[in-house]
Tab-separated table of C-alpha atoms in Angstrom:
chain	number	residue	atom	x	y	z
A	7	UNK	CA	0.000	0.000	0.000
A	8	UNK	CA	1.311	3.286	-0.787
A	9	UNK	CA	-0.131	5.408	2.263
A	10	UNK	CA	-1.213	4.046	5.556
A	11	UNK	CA	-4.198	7.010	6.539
A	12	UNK	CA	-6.667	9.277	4.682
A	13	UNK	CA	-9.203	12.057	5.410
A	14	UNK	CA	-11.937	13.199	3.204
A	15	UNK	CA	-13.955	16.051	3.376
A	16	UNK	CA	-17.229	16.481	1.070
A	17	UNK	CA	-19.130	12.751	1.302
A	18	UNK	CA	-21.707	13.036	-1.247
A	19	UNK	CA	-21.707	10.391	-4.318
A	20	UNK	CA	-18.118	10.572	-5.069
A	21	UNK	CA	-16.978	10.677	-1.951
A	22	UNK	CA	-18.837	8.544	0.050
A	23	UNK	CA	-18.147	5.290	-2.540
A	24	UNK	CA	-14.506	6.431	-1.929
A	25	UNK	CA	-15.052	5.630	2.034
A	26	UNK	CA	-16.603	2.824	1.736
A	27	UNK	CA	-14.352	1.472	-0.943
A	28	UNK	CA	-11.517	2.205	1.401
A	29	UNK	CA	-13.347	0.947	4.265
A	30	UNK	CA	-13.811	-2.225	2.601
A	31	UNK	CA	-9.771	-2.662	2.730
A	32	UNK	CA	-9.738	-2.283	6.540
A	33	UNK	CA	-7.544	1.393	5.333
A	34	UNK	CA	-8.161	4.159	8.064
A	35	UNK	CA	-10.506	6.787	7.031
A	36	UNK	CA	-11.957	9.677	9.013
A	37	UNK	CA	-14.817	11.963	7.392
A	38	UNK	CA	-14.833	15.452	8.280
A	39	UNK	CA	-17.627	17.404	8.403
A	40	UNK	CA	-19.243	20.432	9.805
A	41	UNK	CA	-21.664	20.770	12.514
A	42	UNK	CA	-25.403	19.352	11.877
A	43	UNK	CA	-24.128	17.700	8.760
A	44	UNK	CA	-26.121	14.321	8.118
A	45	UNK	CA	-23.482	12.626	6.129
A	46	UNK	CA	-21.593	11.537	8.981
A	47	UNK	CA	-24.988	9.295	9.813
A	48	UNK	CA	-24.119	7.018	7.098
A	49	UNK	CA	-21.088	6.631	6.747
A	50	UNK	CA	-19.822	2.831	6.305
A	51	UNK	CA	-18.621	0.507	9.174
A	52	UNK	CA	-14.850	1.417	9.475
A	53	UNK	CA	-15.036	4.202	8.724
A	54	UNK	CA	-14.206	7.317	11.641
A	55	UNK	CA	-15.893	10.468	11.856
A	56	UNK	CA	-14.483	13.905	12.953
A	57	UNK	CA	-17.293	17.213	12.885
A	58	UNK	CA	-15.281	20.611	12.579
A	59	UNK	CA	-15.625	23.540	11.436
A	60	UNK	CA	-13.238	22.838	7.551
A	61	UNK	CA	-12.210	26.560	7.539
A	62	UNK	CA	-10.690	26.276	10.630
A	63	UNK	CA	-6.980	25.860	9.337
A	64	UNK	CA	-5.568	25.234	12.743
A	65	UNK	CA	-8.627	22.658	13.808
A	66	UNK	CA	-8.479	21.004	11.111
A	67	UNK	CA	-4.853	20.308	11.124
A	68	UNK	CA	-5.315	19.367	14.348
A	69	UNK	CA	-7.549	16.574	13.605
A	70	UNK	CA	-5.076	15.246	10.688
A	71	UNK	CA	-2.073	15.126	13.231
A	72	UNK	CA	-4.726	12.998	15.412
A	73	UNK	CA	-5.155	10.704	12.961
A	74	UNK	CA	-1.828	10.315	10.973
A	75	UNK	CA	-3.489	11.181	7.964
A	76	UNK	CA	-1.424	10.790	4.889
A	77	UNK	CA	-3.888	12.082	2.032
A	78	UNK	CA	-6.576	14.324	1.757
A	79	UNK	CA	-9.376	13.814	-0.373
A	80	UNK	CA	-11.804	16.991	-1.399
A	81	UNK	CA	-14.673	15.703	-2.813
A	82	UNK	CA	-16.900	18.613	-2.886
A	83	UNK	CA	-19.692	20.328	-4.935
A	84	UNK	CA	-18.320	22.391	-7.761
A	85	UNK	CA	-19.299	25.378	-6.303
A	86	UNK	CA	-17.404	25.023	-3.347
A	87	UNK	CA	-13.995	24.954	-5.101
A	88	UNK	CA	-12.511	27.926	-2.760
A	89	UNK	CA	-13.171	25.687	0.341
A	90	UNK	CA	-10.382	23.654	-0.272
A	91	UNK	CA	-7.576	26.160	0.236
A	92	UNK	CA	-7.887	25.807	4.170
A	93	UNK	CA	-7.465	21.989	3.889
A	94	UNK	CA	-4.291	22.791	2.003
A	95	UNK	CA	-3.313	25.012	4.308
A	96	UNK	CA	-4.302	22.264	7.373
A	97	UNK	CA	-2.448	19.692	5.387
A	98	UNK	CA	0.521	21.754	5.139
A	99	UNK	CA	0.500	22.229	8.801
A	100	UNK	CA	-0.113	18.512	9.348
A	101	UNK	CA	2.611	17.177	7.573
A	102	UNK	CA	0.036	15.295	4.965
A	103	UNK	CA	1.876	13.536	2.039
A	104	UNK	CA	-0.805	14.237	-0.754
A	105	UNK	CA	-3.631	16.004	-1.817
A	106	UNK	CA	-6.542	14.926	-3.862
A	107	UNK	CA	-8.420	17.322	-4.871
A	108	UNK	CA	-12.173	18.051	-6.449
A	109	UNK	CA	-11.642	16.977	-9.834
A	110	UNK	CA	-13.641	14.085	-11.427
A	111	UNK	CA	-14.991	15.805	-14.392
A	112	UNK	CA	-13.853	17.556	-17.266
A	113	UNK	CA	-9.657	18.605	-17.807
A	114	UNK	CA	-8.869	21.846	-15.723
A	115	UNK	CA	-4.894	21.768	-16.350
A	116	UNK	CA	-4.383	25.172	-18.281
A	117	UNK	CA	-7.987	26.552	-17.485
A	118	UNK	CA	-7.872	30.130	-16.532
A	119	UNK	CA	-11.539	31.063	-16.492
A	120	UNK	CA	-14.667	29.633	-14.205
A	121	UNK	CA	-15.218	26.852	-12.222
A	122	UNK	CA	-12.702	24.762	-14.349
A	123	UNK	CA	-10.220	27.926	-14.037
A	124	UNK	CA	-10.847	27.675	-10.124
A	125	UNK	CA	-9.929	24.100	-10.415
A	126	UNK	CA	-6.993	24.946	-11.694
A	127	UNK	CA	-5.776	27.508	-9.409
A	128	UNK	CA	-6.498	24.872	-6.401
A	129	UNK	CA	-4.185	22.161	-7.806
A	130	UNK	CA	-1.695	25.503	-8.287
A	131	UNK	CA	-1.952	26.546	-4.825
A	132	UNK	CA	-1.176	23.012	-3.358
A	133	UNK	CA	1.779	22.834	-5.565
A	134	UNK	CA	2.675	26.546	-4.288
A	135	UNK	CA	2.454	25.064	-0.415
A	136	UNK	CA	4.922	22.766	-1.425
A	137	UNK	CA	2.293	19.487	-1.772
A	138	UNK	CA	1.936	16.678	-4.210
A	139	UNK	CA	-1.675	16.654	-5.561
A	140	UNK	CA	-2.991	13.974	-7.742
A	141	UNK	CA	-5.944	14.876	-10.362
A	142	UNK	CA	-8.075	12.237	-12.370
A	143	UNK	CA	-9.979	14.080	-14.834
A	144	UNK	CA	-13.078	11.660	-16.060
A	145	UNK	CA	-14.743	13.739	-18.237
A	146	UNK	CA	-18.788	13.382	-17.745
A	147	UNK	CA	-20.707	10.648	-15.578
A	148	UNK	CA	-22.612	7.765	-17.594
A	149	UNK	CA	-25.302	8.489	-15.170
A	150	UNK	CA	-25.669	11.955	-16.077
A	151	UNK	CA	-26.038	11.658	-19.740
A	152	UNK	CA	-30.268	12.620	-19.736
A	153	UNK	CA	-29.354	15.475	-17.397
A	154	UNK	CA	-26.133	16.464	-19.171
A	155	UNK	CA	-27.991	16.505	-22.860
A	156	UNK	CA	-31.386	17.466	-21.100
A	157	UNK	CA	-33.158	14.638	-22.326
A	158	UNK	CA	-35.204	14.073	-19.474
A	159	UNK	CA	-36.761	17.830	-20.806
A	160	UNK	CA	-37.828	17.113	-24.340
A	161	UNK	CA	-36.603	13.393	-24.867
A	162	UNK	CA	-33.870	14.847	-27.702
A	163	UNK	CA	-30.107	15.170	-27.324
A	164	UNK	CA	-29.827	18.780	-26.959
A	165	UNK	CA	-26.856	20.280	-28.045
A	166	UNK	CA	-25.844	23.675	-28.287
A	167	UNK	CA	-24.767	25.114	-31.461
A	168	UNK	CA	-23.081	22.657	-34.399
A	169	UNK	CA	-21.202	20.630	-31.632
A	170	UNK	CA	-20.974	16.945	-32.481
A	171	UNK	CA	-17.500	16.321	-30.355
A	172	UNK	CA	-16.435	13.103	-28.890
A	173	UNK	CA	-16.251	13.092	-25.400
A	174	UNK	CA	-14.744	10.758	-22.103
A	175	UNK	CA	-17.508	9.685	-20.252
A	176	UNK	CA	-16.973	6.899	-16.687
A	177	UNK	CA	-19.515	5.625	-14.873
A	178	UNK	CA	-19.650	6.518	-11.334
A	179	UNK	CA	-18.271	3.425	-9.913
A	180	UNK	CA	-15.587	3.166	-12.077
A	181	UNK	CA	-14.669	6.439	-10.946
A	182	UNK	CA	-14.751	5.863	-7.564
A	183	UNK	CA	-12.744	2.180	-7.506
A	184	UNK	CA	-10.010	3.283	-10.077
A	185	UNK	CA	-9.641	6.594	-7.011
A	186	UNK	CA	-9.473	3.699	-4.257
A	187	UNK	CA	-7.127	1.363	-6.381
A	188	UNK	CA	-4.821	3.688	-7.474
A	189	UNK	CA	-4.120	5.074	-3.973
A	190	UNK	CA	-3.870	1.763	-2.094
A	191	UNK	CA	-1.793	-0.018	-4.978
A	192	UNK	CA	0.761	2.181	-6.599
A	193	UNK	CA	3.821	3.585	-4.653
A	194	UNK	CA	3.770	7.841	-3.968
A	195	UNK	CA	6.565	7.914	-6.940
A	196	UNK	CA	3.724	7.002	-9.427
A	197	UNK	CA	0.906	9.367	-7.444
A	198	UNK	CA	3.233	12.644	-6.535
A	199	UNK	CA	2.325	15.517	-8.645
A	200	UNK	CA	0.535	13.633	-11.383
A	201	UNK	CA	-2.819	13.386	-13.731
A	202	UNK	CA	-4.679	10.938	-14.600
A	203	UNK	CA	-7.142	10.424	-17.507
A	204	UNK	CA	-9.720	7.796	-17.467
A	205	UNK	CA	-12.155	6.853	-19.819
A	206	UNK	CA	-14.629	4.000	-19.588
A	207	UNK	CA	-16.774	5.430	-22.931
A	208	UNK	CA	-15.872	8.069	-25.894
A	209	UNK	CA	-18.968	8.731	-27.843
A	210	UNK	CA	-20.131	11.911	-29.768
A	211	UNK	CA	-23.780	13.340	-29.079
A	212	UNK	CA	-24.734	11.503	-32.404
A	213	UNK	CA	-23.787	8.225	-31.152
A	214	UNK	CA	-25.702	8.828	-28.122
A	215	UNK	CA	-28.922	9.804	-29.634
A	216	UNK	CA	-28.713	6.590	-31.612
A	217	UNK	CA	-28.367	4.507	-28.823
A	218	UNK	CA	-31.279	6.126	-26.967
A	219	UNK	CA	-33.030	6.027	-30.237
A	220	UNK	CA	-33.882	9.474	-30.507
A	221	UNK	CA	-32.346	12.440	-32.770
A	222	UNK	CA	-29.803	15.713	-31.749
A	223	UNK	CA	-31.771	18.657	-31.161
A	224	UNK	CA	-29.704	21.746	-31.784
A	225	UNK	CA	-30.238	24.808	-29.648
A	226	UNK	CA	-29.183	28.406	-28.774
A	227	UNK	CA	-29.807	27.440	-25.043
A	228	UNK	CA	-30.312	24.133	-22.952
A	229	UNK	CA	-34.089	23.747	-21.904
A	230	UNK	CA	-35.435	23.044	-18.179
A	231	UNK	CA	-33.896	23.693	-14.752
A	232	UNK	CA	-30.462	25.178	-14.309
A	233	UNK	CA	-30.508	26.380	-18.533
A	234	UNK	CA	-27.388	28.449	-17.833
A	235	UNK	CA	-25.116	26.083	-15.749
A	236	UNK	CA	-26.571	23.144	-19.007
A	237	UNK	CA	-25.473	25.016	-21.304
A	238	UNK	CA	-22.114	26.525	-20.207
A	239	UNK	CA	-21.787	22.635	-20.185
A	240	UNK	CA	-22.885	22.134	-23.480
A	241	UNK	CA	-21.203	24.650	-24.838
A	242	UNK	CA	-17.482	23.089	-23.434
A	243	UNK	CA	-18.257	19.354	-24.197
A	244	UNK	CA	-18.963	21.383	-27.935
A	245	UNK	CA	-15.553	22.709	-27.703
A	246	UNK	CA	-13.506	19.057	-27.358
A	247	UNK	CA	-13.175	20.060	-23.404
A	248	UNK	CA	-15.031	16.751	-22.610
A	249	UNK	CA	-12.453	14.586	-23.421
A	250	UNK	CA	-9.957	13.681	-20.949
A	251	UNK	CA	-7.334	14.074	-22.934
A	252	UNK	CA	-7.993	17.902	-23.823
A	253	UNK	CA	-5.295	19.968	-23.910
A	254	UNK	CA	-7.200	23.330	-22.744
A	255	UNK	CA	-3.809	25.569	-23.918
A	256	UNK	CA	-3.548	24.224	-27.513
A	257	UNK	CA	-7.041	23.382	-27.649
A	258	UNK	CA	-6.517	19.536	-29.313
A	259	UNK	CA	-6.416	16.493	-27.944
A	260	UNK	CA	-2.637	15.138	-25.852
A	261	UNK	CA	-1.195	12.232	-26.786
A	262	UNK	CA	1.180	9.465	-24.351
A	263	UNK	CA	0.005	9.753	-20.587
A	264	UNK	CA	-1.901	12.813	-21.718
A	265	UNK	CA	-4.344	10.927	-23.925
A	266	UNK	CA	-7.828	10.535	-22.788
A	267	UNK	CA	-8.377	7.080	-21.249
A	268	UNK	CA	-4.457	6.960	-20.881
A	269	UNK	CA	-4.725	6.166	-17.310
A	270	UNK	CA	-6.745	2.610	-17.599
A	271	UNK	CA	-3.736	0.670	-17.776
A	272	UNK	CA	-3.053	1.664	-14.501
A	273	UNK	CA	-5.938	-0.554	-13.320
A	274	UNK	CA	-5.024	-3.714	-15.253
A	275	UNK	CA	-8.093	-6.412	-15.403
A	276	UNK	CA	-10.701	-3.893	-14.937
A	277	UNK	CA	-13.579	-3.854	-17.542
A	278	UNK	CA	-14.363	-0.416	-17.673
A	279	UNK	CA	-18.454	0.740	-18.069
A	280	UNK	CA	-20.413	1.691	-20.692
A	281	UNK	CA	-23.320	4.025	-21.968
A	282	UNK	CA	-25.163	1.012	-23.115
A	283	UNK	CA	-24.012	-0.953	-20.214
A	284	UNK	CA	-25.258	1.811	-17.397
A	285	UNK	CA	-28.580	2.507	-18.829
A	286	UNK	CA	-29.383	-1.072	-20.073
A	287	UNK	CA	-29.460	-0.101	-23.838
C-alpha cells in the first residue's frame, strides 16, 4: 500500500463510494464534516468520523495530526472549489503527504476562467504550499447523460450550437474504484504531482442519440432547470473540453500519458463501463 491514513472532506456520491471502498480494505478513514451535517450518519462501518468547522486551518490540522493522515481527499460540490484552500493550508501544517483534490470531471490543467479555471488555481496553490496533488480528470458521468444533454426535458439530445465532439464519459463506480485502487496499490513515486485520464466510454452526441433512439436537437440554449449552468456545459463538451485528454492551452487532444483514457492501464483487469451498459441499452 502506498499510504497508511486518509481524510476526506465532502461525502456526497463521489466521496462517500470512496469511504466505503476504502473501508472495505480495513484502510483508516476519518470523514470530516461540519456541525449538523447528516453525512456523517451514514457513513460505512470502518469508517471514523471527525465534525469541525473545515475553515478552521488550525482545527483542522489538528484533527489530521490525530489521525496520521497521509492524504486528503476533497470531494466537494463544484461550487465550493474555494473551500479547499484551508485543507491545504491544514495539510501543510499537518505534515500530509498528498492532496486529492475536487476533480472528477472535465480537464482543468491550463484553465484560466470559471469553475474549471478555479480548479486549476487549487491544484496551483497546493503545488505553491509545497504538496503533491494527484488529479483524475473523467470527463462526464454515464449516469448523467439525460441530465447532461437534457433529455429528461424534451426526450432529444440537446446540443448547443453545431457541436458533435467526442467526449470521455466513466460511470460513477468506475470512478470511484479506479480513485481507491490507485491510492492503495501504486507507490507515492507514481501518485506525486501527477494526472490521470480515465475513460470508460468516448462517444459523440450523435452516437448517443442513436443509442437512446432518438435524434440531436440543436439549440441556442439548454431547456429546463439550471438552462445556464446546461449550457455553459454544453457549450465546453462542444468545444472538445469533454475529453480527458484535452489539452485546454492548444485546444486539441494530448497524446502518451496525456491521452484521454491513458490512465486505464493503470488498473489492469478492470472492464471499464459503458453508456449502453449503465442505462441497459
Amino acid at each position: 500500500m502506498s499510504y497508511t491514513s486518509f481524510a476526506l472532506v465532502g461525502a456526497g456520491t463521489v466521496g462517500y463510494g470512496i469511504v466505503a471502498g476504502l473501508a472495505a480494505k480495513n484502510v483508516p478513514i476519518v470523514v470530516l464534516s461540519r456541525p449538523g451535517s447528516k453525512n456523517l450518519e451514514e457513513l460505512p462501518a470502518g469508517a471514523k468520523s471527525e465534525v469541525v468547522d473545515t475553515t478552521d486551518t488550525d482545527a483542522v490540522a489538528a484533527i489530521f495530526k490525530k489521525h496520521k493522515v497521509d492524504v486528503v481527499l476533497a470531494t466537494l460540490t463544484t461550487t465550493a472549489n474555494k473551500a479547499q484552500y484551508p485543507l491545504i493550508d491544514a495539510a501543510k501544517a499537518a505534515g500530509v503527504k498528498l492532496f486529492v483534490p475536487s476533480e472528477y470531471g472535465m480537464p482543468t490543467e491550463g484553465q484560466t476562467e470559471g469553475i474549471l479555471g478555479e480548479k486549476n488555481d487549487v491544484a496551483a496553490y497546493a503545488k505553491k504550499s509545497g504538496i503533491p496533488s494527484l488529479r483524475v480528470f473523467a470527463g462526464g458521468f454515464v449516469e448523467y447523460i439525460p441530465w447532461l444533454f437534457t433529455y429528461t426535458e424534451n426526450k432529444k439530445i440537446n446540443v448547443v450550437g453545431e457541436g458533435d465532439v467526442a467526449a470521455s464519459y466513466n460511470a460513477v463506480a468506475d470512478v470511484i474504484g479506479f480513485v481507491v485502487h490507485v491510492l492503495t496499490t501504486l507507490p507515492p513515486a507514481e501518485l506525486e504531482d501527477k494526472i490521470f485520464r480515465i475513460e470508460g466510454d468516448r462517444k459523440r452526441p450523435s452516437e448517443i442519440a442513436a443509442l437512446l433512439n432518438t435524434t440531436i436537437e440543436r439549440v441556442d440554449k439548454m431547456p429546463g432547470e439550471l438552462s445556464e449552468l446546461r449550457t455553459g456545459l454544453s457549450i465546453a463538451f462542444s468545444s472538445g473540453a469533454g475529453s480527458t485528454g484535452w489539452d485546454a492551452v492548444n485546444k486539441t487532444e494530448g497524446t502518451g500519458d496525456a491521452a484521454a483514457g491513458s490512465a486505464n492501464k493503470l488498473w489492469p483487469g478492470h472492464s471499464w463501463q459503458t453508456i449502453k451498459q449503465v442505462h441497459n441499452l
